Coordinates of C-alpha atoms in Angstrom, one line a residue:
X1 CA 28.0 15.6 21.5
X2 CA 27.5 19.5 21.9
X3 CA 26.4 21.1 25.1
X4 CA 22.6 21.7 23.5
X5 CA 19.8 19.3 24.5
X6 CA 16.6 18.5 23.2
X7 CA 14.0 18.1 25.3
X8 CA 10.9 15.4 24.2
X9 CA 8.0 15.4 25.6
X10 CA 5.4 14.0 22.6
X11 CA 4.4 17.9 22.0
X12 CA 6.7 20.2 21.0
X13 CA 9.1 18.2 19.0
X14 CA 10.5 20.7 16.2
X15 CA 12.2 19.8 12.8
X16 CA 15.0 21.6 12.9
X17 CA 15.5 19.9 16.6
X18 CA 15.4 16.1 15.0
X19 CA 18.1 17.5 12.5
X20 CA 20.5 18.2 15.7
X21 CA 19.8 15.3 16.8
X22 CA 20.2 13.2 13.4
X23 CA 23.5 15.3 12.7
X24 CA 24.7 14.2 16.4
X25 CA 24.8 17.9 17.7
X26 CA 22.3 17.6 20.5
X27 CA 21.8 15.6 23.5
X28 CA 18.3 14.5 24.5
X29 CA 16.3 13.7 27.4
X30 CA 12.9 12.9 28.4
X31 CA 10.7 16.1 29.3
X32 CA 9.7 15.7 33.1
X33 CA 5.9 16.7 32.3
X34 CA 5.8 13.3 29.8
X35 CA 6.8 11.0 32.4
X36 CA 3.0 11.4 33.8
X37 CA 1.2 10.4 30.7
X38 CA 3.8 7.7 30.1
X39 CA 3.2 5.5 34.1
X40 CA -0.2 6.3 33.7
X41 CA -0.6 4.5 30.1
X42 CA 2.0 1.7 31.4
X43 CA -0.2 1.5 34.7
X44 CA -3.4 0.3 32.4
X45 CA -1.3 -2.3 30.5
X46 CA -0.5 -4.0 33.8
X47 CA -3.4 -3.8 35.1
X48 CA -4.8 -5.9 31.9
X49 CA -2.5 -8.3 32.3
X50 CA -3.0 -8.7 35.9
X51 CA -6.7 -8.8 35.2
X52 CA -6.3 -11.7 32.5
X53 CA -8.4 -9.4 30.6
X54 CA -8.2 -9.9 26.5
X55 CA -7.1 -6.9 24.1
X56 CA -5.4 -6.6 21.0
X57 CA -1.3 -6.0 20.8
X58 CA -1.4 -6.8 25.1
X59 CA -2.3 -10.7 25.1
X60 CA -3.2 -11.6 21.3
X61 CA -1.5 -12.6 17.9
X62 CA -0.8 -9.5 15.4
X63 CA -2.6 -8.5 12.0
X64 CA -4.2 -11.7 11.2
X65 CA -3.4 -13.5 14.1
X66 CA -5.6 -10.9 16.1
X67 CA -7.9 -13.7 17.4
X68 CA -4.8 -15.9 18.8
X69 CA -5.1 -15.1 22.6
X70 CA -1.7 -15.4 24.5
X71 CA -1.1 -16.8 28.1
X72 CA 0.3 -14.9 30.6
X73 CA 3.4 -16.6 30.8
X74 CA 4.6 -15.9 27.2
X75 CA 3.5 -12.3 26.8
X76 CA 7.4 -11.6 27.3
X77 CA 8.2 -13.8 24.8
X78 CA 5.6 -13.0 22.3
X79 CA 6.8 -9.2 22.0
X80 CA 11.0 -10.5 21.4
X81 CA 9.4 -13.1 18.8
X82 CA 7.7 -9.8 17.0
X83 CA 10.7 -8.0 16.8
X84 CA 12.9 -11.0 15.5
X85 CA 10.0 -11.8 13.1
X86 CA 9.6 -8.6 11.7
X87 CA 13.8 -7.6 11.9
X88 CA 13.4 -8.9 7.5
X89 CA 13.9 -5.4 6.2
X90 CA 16.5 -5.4 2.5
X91 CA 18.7 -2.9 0.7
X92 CA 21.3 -0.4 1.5
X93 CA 22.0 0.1 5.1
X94 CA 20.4 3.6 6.2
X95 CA 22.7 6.6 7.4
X96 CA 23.6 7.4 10.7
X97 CA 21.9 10.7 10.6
X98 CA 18.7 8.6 9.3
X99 CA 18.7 5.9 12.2
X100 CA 19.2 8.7 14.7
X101 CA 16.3 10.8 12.8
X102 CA 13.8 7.9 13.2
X103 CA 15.0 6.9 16.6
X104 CA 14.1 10.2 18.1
X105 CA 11.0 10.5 16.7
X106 CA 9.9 7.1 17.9
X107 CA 11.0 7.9 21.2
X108 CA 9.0 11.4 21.1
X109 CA 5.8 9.7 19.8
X110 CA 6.3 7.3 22.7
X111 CA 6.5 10.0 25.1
X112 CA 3.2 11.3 24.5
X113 CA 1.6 8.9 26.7
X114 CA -0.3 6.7 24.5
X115 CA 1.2 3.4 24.1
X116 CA 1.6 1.9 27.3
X117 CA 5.0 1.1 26.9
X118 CA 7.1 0.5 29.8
X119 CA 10.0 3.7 31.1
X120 CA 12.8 1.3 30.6
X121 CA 12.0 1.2 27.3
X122 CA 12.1 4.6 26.6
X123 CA 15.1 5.5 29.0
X124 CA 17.1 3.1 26.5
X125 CA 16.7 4.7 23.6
X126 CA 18.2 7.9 25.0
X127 CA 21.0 6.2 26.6
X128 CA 21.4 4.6 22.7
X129 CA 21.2 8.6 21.1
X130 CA 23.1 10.0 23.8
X131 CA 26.0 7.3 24.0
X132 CA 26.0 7.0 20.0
X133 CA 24.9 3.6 19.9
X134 CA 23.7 3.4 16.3
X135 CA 21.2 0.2 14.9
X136 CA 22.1 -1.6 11.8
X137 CA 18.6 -0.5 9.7
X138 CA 18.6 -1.9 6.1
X139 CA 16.7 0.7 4.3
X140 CA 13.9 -1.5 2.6
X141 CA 10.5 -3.4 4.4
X142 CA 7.9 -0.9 5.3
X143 CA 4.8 -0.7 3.1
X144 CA 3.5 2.6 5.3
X145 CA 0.8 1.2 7.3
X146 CA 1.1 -0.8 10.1
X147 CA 3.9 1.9 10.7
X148 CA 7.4 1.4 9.6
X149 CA 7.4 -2.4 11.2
X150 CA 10.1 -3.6 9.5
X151 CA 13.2 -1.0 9.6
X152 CA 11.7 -0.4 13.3
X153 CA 12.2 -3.7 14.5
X154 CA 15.7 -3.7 13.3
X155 CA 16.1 -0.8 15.6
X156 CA 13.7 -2.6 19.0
X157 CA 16.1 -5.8 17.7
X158 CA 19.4 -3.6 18.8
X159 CA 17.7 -2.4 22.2
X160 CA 17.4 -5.6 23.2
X161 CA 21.0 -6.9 22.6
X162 CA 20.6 -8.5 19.4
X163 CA 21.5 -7.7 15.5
X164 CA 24.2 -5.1 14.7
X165 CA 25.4 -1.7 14.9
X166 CA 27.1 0.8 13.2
X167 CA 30.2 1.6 14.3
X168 CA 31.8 4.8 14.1
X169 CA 34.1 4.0 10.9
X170 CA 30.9 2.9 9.0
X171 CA 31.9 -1.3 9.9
X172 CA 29.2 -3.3 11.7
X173 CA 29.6 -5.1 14.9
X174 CA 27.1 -7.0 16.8
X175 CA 25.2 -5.2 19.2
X176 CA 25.4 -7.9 22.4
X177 CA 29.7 -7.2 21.8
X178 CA 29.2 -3.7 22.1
X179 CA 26.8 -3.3 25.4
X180 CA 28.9 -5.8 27.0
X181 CA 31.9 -3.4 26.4
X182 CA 29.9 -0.2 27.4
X183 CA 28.3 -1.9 30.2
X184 CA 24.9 -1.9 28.8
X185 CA 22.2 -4.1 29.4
X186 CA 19.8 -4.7 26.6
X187 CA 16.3 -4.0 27.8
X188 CA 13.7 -7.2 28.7
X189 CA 10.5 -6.6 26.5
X190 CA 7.0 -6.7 28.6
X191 CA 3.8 -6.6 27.3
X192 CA 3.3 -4.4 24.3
X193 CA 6.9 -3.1 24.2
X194 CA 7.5 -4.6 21.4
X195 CA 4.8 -3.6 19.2
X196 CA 4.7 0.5 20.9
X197 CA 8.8 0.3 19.5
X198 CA 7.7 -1.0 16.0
X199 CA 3.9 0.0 15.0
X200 CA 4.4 4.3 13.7
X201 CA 5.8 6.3 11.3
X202 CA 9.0 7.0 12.2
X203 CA 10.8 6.1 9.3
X204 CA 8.5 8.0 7.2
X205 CA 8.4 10.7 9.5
X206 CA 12.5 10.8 9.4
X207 CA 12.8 11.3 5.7
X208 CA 10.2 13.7 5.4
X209 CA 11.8 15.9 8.2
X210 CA 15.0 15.5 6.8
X211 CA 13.7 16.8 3.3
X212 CA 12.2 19.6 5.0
X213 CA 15.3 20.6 6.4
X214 CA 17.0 20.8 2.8
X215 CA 14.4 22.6 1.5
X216 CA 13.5 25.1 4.1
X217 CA 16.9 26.2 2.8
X218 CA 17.2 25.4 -0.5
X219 CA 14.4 26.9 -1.7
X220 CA 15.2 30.3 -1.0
X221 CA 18.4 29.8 -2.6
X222 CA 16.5 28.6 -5.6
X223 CA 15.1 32.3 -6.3
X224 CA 18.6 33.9 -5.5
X225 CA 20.1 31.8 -8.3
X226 CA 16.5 32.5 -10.5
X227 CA 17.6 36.0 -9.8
X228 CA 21.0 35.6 -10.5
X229 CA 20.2 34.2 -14.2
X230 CA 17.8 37.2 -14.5
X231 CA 20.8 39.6 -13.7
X232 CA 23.0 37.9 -16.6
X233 CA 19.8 37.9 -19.2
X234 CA 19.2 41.5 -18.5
X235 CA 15.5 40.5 -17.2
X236 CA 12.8 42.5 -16.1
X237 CA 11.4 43.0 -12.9
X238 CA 8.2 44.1 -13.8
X239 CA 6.4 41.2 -14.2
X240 CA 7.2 40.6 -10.1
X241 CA 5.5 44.3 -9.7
X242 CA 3.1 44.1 -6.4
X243 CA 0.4 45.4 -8.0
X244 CA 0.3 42.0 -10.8
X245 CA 0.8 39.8 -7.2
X246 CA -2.4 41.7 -5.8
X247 CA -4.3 40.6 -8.7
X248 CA -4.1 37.0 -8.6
X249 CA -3.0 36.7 -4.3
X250 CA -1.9 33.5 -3.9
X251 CA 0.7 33.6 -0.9
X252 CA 3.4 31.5 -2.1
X253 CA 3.3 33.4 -5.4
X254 CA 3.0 37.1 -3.9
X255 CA 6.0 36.1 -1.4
X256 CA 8.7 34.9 -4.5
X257 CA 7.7 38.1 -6.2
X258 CA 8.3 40.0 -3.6
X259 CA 12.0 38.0 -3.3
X260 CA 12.6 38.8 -6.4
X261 CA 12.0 42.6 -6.1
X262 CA 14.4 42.7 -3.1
X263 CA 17.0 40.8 -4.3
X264 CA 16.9 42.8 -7.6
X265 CA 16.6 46.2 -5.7
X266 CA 19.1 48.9 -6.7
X267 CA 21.1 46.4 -8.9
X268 CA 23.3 48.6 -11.8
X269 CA 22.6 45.7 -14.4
X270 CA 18.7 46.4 -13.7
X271 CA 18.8 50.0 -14.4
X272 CA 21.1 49.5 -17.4
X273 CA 18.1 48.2 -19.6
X274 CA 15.0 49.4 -17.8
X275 CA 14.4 51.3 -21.5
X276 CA 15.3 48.8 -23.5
X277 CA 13.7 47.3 -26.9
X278 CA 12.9 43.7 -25.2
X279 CA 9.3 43.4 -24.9
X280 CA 9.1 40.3 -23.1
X281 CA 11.2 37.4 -21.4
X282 CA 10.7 33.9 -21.6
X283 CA 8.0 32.2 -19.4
X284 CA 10.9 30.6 -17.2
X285 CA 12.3 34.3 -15.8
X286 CA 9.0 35.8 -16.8
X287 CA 6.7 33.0 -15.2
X288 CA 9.2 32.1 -12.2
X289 CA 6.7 33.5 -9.6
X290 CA 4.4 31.7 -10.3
X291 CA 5.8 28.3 -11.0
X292 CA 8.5 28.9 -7.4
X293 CA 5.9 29.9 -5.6
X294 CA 3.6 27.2 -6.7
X295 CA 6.3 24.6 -5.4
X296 CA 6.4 26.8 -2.2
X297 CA 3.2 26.3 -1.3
X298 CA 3.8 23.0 -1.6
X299 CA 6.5 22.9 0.6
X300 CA 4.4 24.5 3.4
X301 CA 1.9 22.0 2.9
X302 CA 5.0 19.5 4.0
X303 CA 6.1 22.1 6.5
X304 CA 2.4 21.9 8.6
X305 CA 2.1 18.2 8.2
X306 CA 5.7 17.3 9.5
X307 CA 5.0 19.7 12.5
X308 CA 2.2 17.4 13.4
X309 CA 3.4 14.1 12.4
X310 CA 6.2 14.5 14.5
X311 CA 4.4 15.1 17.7
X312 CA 1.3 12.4 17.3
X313 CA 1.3 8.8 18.7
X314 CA 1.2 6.8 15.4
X315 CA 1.2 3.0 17.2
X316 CA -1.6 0.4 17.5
X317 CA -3.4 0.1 19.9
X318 CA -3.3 3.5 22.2
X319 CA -4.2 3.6 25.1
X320 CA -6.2 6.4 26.9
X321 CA -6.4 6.1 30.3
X322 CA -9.5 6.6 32.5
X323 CA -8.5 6.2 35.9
X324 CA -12.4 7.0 37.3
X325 CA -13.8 4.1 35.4
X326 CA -11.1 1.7 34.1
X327 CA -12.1 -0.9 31.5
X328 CA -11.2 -2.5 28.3
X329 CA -12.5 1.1 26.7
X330 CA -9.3 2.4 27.8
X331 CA -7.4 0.7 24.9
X332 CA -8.6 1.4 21.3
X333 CA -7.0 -0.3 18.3
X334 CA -7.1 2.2 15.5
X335 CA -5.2 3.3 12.4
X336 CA -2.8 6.3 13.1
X337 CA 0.1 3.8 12.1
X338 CA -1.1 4.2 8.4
X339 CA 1.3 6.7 6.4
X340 CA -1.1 8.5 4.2
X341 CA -1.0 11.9 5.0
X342 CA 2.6 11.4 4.5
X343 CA 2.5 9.7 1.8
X344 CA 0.8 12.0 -0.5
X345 CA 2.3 14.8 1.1
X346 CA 5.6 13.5 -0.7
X347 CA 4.3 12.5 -3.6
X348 CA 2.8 16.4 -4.0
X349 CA 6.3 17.7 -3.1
X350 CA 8.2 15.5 -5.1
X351 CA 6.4 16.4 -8.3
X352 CA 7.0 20.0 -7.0
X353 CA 10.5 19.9 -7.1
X354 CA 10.6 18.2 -10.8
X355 CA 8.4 21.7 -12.2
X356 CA 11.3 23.8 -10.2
X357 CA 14.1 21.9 -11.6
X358 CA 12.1 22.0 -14.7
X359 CA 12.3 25.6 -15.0
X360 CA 16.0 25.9 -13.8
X361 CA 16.9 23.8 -17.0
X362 CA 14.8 26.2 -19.2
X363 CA 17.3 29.0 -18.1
X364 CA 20.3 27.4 -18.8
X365 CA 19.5 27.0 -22.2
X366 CA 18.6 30.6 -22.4
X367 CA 21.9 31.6 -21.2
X368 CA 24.0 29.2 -23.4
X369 CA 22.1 29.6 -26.7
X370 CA 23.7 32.7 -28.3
X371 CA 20.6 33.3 -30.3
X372 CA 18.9 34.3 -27.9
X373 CA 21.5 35.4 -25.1
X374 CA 23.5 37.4 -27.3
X375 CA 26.6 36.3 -25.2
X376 CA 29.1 33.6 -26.9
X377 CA 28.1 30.0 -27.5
X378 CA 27.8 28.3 -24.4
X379 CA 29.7 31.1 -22.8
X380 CA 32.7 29.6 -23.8
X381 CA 36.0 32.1 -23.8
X382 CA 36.9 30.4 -27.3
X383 CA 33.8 29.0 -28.9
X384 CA 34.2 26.5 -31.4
X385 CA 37.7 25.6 -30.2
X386 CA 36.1 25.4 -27.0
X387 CA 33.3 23.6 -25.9
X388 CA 32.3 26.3 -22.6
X389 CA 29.5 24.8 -20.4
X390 CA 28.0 22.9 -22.9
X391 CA 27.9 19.8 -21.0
X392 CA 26.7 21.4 -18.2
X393 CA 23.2 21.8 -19.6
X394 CA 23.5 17.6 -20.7
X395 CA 23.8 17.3 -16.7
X396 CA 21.1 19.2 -15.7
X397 CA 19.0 17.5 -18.4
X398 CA 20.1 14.4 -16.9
X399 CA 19.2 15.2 -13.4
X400 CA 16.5 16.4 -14.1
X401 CA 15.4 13.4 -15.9
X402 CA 16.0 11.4 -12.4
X403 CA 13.9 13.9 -10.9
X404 CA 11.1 13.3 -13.7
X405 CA 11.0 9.9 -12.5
X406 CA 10.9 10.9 -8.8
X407 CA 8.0 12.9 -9.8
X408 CA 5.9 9.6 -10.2
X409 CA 3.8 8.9 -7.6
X410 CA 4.8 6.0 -5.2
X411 CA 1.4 6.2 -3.2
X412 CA -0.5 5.1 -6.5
X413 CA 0.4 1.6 -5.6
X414 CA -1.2 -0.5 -2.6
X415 CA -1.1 -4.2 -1.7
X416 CA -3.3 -6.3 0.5
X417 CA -0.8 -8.1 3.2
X418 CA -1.5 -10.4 6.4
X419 CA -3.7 -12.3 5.2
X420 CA -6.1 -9.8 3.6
X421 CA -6.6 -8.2 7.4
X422 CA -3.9 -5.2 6.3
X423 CA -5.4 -4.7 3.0
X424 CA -4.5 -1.0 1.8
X425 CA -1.2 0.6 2.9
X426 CA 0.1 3.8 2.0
X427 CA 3.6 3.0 0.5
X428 CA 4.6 6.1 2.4
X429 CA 8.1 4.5 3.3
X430 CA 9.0 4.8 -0.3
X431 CA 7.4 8.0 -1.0
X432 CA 8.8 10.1 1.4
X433 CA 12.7 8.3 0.4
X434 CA 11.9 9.1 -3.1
X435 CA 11.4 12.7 -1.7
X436 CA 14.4 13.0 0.5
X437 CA 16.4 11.6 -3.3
X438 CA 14.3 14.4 -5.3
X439 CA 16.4 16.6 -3.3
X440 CA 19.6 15.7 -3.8
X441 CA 18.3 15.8 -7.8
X442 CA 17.2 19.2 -7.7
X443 CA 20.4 20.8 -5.8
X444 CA 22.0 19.4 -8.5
X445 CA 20.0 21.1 -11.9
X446 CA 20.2 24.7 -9.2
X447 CA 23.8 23.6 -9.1
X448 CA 24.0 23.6 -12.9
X449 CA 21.8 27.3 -13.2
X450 CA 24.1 28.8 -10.8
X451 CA 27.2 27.9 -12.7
X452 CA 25.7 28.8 -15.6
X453 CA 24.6 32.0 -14.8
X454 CA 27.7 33.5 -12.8
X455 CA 30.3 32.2 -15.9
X456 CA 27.3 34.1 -18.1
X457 CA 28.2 37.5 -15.3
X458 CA 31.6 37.1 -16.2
X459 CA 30.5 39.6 -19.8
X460 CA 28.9 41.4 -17.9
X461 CA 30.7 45.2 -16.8
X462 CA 28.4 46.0 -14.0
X463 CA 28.1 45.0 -10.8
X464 CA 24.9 42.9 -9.8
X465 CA 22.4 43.4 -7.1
X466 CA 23.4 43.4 -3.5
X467 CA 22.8 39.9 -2.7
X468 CA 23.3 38.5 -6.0
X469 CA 27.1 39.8 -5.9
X470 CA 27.5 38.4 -2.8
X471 CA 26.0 34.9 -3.9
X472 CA 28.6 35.4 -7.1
X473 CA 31.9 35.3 -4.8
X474 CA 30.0 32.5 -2.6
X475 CA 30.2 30.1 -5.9
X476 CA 33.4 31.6 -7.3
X477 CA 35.0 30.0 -3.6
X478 CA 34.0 26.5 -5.4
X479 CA 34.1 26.9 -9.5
X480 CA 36.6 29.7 -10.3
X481 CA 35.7 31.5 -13.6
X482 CA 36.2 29.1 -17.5
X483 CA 39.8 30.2 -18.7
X484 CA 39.2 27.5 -21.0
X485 CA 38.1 24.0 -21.3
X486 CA 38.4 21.7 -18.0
X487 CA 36.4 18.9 -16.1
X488 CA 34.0 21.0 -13.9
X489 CA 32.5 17.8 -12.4
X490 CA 34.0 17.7 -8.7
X491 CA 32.8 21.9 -8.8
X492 CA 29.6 21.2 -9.5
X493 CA 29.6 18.0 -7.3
X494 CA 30.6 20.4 -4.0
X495 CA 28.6 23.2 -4.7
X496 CA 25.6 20.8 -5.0
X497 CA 26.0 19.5 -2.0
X498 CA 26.6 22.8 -0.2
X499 CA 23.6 24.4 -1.7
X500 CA 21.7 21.3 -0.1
X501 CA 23.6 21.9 3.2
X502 CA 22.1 25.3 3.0
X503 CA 24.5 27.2 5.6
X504 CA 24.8 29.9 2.5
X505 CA 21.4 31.3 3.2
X506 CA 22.0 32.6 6.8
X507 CA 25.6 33.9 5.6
X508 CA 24.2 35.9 3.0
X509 CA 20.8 37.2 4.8
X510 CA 23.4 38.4 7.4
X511 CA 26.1 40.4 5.1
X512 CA 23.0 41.7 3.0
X513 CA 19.5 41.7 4.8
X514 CA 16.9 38.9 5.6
X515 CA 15.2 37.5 2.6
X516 CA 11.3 38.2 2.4
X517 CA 9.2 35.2 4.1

């Protein structure tokens, strides 16, 4: 771990700070001014229980078992039979960087002072992020509403001593072997511990946040390599004029404009054909605007719903304590455990990102169809006897055919469950995962563009645009210029995942000036 900590406290939780987190780059530790709200919602759970009085997730059965009332002597063991019941979840194990991702955001939606649970609760999942103690989560279980029960409970199942862990060289161990060694006791679930770890969003919440992260970078870099192709077509930069923005303001459209004209500012290669006989481009340099910053706004849409979601108690019941006249009112079962808003949210984005790597594709096949780039077939040093970056365009057709099927939406699809009593749920668990692999899909078609249009530079004498030259040497560090035929696979491959890593954004807004935003 690095020196940096993250402070939680059920309010302020940022995006960028669950990404330290998920990456293992920060500490964290419980805000002082949470620990308040979190003894006086745990004061009102004990006092129910001391009362004998009946409420819903304290001293009853769950979903359809609602009406079961429990005695006082098994309340301990009702919440460890919830988390073993629900532990089911299927698939691929997920990531590290996942687990830790949804474990801090449980914890922080847990700090805000809502769900009664109890501090030892809480104070082990930081001593689990800070001493990289990392759950066994298989990926697949949670229908969106009723929060993420099933991955969850696989991660309440590990902070009580029980299922498996990941271990640092990706093997699995059991988790009661590895607290033993560290000295670690596994917590002893109260009343409604178990169902404050496991009833919320976090899952859901954890790939949405880690797809924002991506983006908030990627993005950008998706109109630096739009600009980049325009550079090799000779484009125009009127149609990104202000005065055309004015006219039809939409924000998200006015800003990618206004990218465009700043990365495009002063460039030799713009000047060179400002006179010439072309009297318009195609729609996907002509029309990129409008269609990037159509899938920006939708990213900001994601941007103000993750800020929320990540800072709201999303567990059943909550509790609102009422010290001045305590009573059964204090606890309200609810439905901020359902994954809607996050849900759709995804589903919006995802079909975002399939028109953007939509458009990317278009440009490659302007660039490698000599009739209309007038540079050589597939820019290819020998066509014919070469085949240039023919294949590339296949790839990014193929990619982007993934990312057509990402851009169906998951929440169309609900299914009644326990018993009829859950009987619409969100799917937002696989929505927001489809997201988070829409992504990876898209870096991979920008990937493809950016290739594409830096081999298309190589005919070109002059030098482009600040920024744009400096993006140019950025991709010549991974895919040198064709000499002739060779596999470009493993290229492409690394500068996909580097454009989704995103650290070429800062680096270039540093050497060459901060992009517009």
């Amino acid at each position: 771990m690095e020196g940096h900590t993250v402070f939680v406290d059920g309010e302020t939780l940022s995006p960028s700070e669950v990404l330290m987190v998920a990456q293992g780059r920060s500490q964290v530790e419980v805000s002082p001014d949470a620990w308040p709200g979190i003894h006086a919602s745990r004061a009102v759970v004990e006092r129910i229980v001391q009362n004998d009085e009946t409420v819903y997730g304290i001293n009853t059965g769950f979903g359809a078992l609602v009406n079961q009332r429990i005695s006082s002597d098994d309340l301990a063991q009702l919440q460890v039979n919830l988390i073993r019941s629900h532990a089911t979840a299927l698939g691929p194990l997920m990531t590290v960087t996942e687990v830790r991702a949804m474990m801090v955001i449980r914890l922080n939606s847990l700090c805000k002072g809502h769900s009664g649970i109890q501090p030892h609760c809480i104070e082990q999942l930081v001593l689990f992020l800070n001493s990289n103690i990392h759950p066994a989560v298989p990926r697949i279980g949670s229908l969106g509403a009723s929060g993420d029960l099933a991955p969850l409970s696989h991660l309440a199942l590990a902070l009580i001593g029980e299922g498996e862990l990941i271990q640092d060289d990706g093997t699995l161990a059991l988790t009661s072997d590895v607290l033993f060694t560290l000295g670690i006791m596994p917590v002893q679930l109260t009343a409604k511990d178990g169902l404050s770890l496991i009833n919320g969003t976090s899952q859901m919440a954890a790939y949405s946040t880690l797809s924002h992260q991506r983006l908030k970078h990627l993005l950008p870099l998706a109109d630096m390599i739009l600009c980049t192709s325009m550079e090799a077509r000779k484009c125009s930069v009127s149609p990104s004029n202000e005065l055309v923005h004015k006219a039809r303001p939409h924000p998200g459209q006015s800003l990618v404009a206004q990218r465009i004209r700043t990365l495009l500012n002063g460039s030799p290669i713009v000047g060179s054909h400002s006179d010439c006989d072309r009297v318009q481009d195609a729609y996907s340099f002509r029309c990129a605007p409008q269609v990037h910053g159509a899938v920006l706004e939708a990213f900001h849409r994601l941007d103000e719903m993750i800020h929320t979601e990540l800072n709201s108690a999303t567990d059943n019941p909550l509790i609102f304590p009422t010290p001045e006249q305590p009573g059964v009112h204090e606890v309200v079962s609810q439905g901020n455990f359902h994954g809607e808003i996050l849900a759709l949210t995804a589903d919006f984005v995802s079909l975002a990102l399939f028109e953007l790597g939509s458009i990317s594709e278009r440009r490659i096949d302007q660039m490698v169809d000599p009739a209309r780039s007038e540079l050589p077939a597939f820019l290819a040093q020998n066509s014919g006897l070469e085949s240039g970056l023919m294949i590339v365009q296949y790839v990014a057709g193929a990619s982007l055919g993934e990312l057509r099927g990402h851009a169906s939406p998951r929440t169309a699809f609900s299914t009644s469950t326990s018993a009829g009593q859950e009987d619409h749920v969100s799917m937002g668990a696989t929505a927001t995962w489809n997201l988070y692999q829409a992504t990876e899909r898209l870096a991979e078609v920008l990937a493809c563009e950016a290739m594409v249009a830096c081999q298309a530079l190589e005919f070109e004498p002059l030098t482009p645009a600040p920024h744009i030259s400096g993006f140019y040497k950025l991709v010549r560090t991974i895919i040198p210029p064709l000499e002739g035929d060779r596999s470009t696979s493993k290229e492409l491959r690394t500068l996909s995942s580097t454009l989704l890593e995103g650290s070429w954004l800062a680096r270039l807004e540093s050497e060459y000036g901060r992009l517009p935003s």
